[in-house]
């Protein structure tokens, strides 16, 4: 399947997820995440779930990571819509988020994390394939950003659904994941 078809199909699938299934699947994603053997972490780049898109709730995962390491720096994306770029903003419990032009919550804090300091990047998506290529919303923010991260930084995708066989139009601009977690399985690429 091609990205456009995958995007359309999986947007509909995610919109159809019930509140009950979403809560159950978010719990199962956390349980799966907790089985991954992780190195010592200093910086984690997460994403703020967009409720109107029925996105995965990342907060239980970041809470778990912060519990394991209270000194952990957790970052969230802030986009520059004019330049088509994204940056990782270091946040804390007092951080304030405000919706941008696309109604995506973004931090107002000013401390930025260097992309090379990130140990894990939790990557949002609609779908992924058996080779670790993801299909997002089509703007390319994450692929551009991930190219600036350390090669050994773990790129972990979170998805409610099992993979498609192949993203036929994946190209040199697409950065594959290292791991993708679904409610029922962990895929390592």
CSV table of C-alpha atoms in Angstrom, one decimal, residues 4-144:
chain,number,residue,atom,x,y,z
A,4,UNK,CA,-1.9,8.1,1.0
A,5,UNK,CA,-4.0,4.9,1.1
A,6,UNK,CA,-2.5,3.8,4.5
A,7,UNK,CA,-3.0,7.3,5.9
A,8,UNK,CA,-6.7,7.4,4.9
A,9,UNK,CA,-7.4,3.8,6.1
A,10,UNK,CA,-5.7,4.1,9.4
A,11,UNK,CA,-7.2,7.5,10.2
A,12,UNK,CA,-10.6,5.9,9.9
A,13,UNK,CA,-9.5,2.9,11.9
A,14,UNK,CA,-8.2,5.1,14.7
A,15,UNK,CA,-11.3,7.3,14.7
A,16,UNK,CA,-13.4,4.2,15.2
A,17,UNK,CA,-11.5,3.1,18.4
A,18,UNK,CA,-13.9,3.2,21.3
A,19,UNK,CA,-13.0,4.9,24.6
A,20,UNK,CA,-13.0,1.5,26.3
A,21,UNK,CA,-10.6,0.0,23.7
A,22,UNK,CA,-8.4,3.0,23.8
A,23,UNK,CA,-8.0,2.9,27.6
A,24,UNK,CA,-7.3,-0.9,27.4
A,25,UNK,CA,-4.8,-0.6,24.5
A,26,UNK,CA,-3.0,2.3,26.2
A,27,UNK,CA,-2.6,0.1,29.3
A,28,UNK,CA,-1.3,-2.8,27.1
A,29,UNK,CA,1.1,-0.5,25.4
A,30,UNK,CA,2.6,0.5,28.7
A,31,UNK,CA,2.9,-3.1,29.8
A,32,UNK,CA,4.7,-3.9,26.5
A,33,UNK,CA,6.9,-0.9,26.9
A,34,UNK,CA,7.9,-2.0,30.4
A,35,UNK,CA,9.4,-5.2,29.0
A,36,UNK,CA,12.0,-3.4,26.9
A,37,UNK,CA,15.5,-3.4,28.3
A,38,UNK,CA,16.6,0.2,28.2
A,39,UNK,CA,19.9,1.8,28.8
A,40,UNK,CA,20.3,4.6,31.3
A,41,UNK,CA,18.3,7.5,30.0
A,42,UNK,CA,18.9,11.3,30.4
A,43,UNK,CA,16.6,12.7,27.7
A,44,UNK,CA,13.4,11.3,26.3
A,45,UNK,CA,11.5,13.0,23.5
A,46,UNK,CA,7.8,12.2,23.7
A,47,UNK,CA,4.7,13.7,22.1
A,48,UNK,CA,1.6,15.2,23.5
A,49,UNK,CA,-1.4,13.1,22.5
A,50,UNK,CA,-3.9,14.9,20.3
A,51,UNK,CA,-7.2,13.9,21.7
A,52,UNK,CA,-9.3,14.8,18.6
A,53,UNK,CA,-7.0,12.4,16.6
A,54,UNK,CA,-7.5,9.6,19.2
A,55,UNK,CA,-3.8,9.4,19.6
A,56,UNK,CA,-2.0,7.1,22.0
A,57,UNK,CA,-1.7,8.4,25.6
A,58,UNK,CA,2.0,8.7,26.1
A,59,UNK,CA,1.8,10.1,29.7
A,60,UNK,CA,1.7,6.6,31.4
A,61,UNK,CA,5.0,5.8,29.6
A,62,UNK,CA,6.7,9.0,30.5
A,63,UNK,CA,5.4,8.7,34.1
A,64,UNK,CA,6.9,5.2,34.2
A,65,UNK,CA,10.3,6.5,32.8
A,66,UNK,CA,10.3,9.4,35.2
A,67,UNK,CA,9.5,7.1,38.2
A,68,UNK,CA,12.6,4.9,37.2
A,69,UNK,CA,14.8,8.0,36.9
A,70,UNK,CA,13.5,11.2,38.7
A,71,UNK,CA,16.3,13.2,37.1
A,72,UNK,CA,15.1,12.3,33.6
A,73,UNK,CA,14.5,15.2,31.2
A,74,UNK,CA,11.3,14.8,29.2
A,75,UNK,CA,10.9,16.8,26.1
A,76,UNK,CA,7.9,17.6,23.8
A,77,UNK,CA,7.8,18.9,20.3
A,78,UNK,CA,7.3,22.5,19.3
A,79,UNK,CA,6.9,23.1,15.6
A,80,UNK,CA,7.8,26.1,13.4
A,81,UNK,CA,5.0,25.8,10.8
A,82,UNK,CA,6.5,28.4,8.5
A,83,UNK,CA,9.9,26.5,8.3
A,84,UNK,CA,8.5,23.0,8.5
A,85,UNK,CA,10.8,22.2,11.4
A,86,UNK,CA,10.4,20.9,15.0
A,87,UNK,CA,12.4,21.3,18.2
A,88,UNK,CA,12.5,19.3,21.5
A,89,UNK,CA,11.5,21.5,24.4
A,90,UNK,CA,12.6,20.3,27.9
A,91,UNK,CA,9.5,20.2,30.1
A,92,UNK,CA,8.6,19.7,33.8
A,93,UNK,CA,5.5,19.2,35.9
A,94,UNK,CA,4.8,22.9,35.8
A,95,UNK,CA,5.1,23.3,32.0
A,96,UNK,CA,2.3,25.0,30.3
A,97,UNK,CA,1.1,23.8,26.9
A,98,UNK,CA,-0.9,25.8,24.4
A,99,UNK,CA,-2.5,24.7,21.2
A,100,UNK,CA,-0.8,25.8,17.9
A,101,UNK,CA,-2.6,26.7,14.7
A,102,UNK,CA,-3.4,23.0,14.1
A,103,UNK,CA,-4.7,22.6,17.6
A,104,UNK,CA,-1.7,20.5,18.7
A,105,UNK,CA,-0.6,21.2,22.3
A,106,UNK,CA,2.9,22.6,22.4
A,107,UNK,CA,5.1,23.7,25.4
A,108,UNK,CA,5.7,27.3,26.1
A,109,UNK,CA,9.0,26.6,27.9
A,110,UNK,CA,12.2,27.9,26.3
A,111,UNK,CA,14.9,25.3,27.3
A,112,UNK,CA,15.7,23.2,24.2
A,113,UNK,CA,17.3,19.8,24.1
A,114,UNK,CA,20.0,19.2,21.5
A,115,UNK,CA,18.8,16.4,19.1
A,116,UNK,CA,22.1,14.6,19.8
A,117,UNK,CA,21.3,14.5,23.5
A,118,UNK,CA,18.1,12.5,23.1
A,119,UNK,CA,18.3,8.8,24.2
A,120,UNK,CA,14.8,7.8,23.2
A,121,UNK,CA,12.3,9.4,20.8
A,122,UNK,CA,8.7,8.2,21.1
A,123,UNK,CA,7.3,8.6,17.6
A,124,UNK,CA,3.6,9.2,16.8
A,125,UNK,CA,2.1,7.5,13.7
A,126,UNK,CA,-1.0,6.2,12.0
A,127,UNK,CA,0.6,3.0,10.8
A,128,UNK,CA,3.9,1.2,10.1
A,129,UNK,CA,5.3,-1.6,8.0
A,130,UNK,CA,7.3,-4.8,8.6
A,131,UNK,CA,10.5,-2.8,7.7
A,132,UNK,CA,10.0,-0.2,10.4
A,133,UNK,CA,8.8,2.6,8.1
A,134,UNK,CA,6.0,4.7,9.6
A,135,UNK,CA,3.2,6.6,8.1
A,136,UNK,CA,2.4,9.8,10.0
A,137,UNK,CA,0.3,12.8,9.0
A,138,UNK,CA,2.4,13.6,6.0
A,139,UNK,CA,4.2,16.8,6.9
A,140,UNK,CA,7.6,15.2,7.5
A,141,UNK,CA,8.4,16.9,10.8
A,142,UNK,CA,9.6,13.7,12.5
A,143,UNK,CA,11.7,12.4,9.6
A,144,UNK,CA,13.5,15.8,9.3
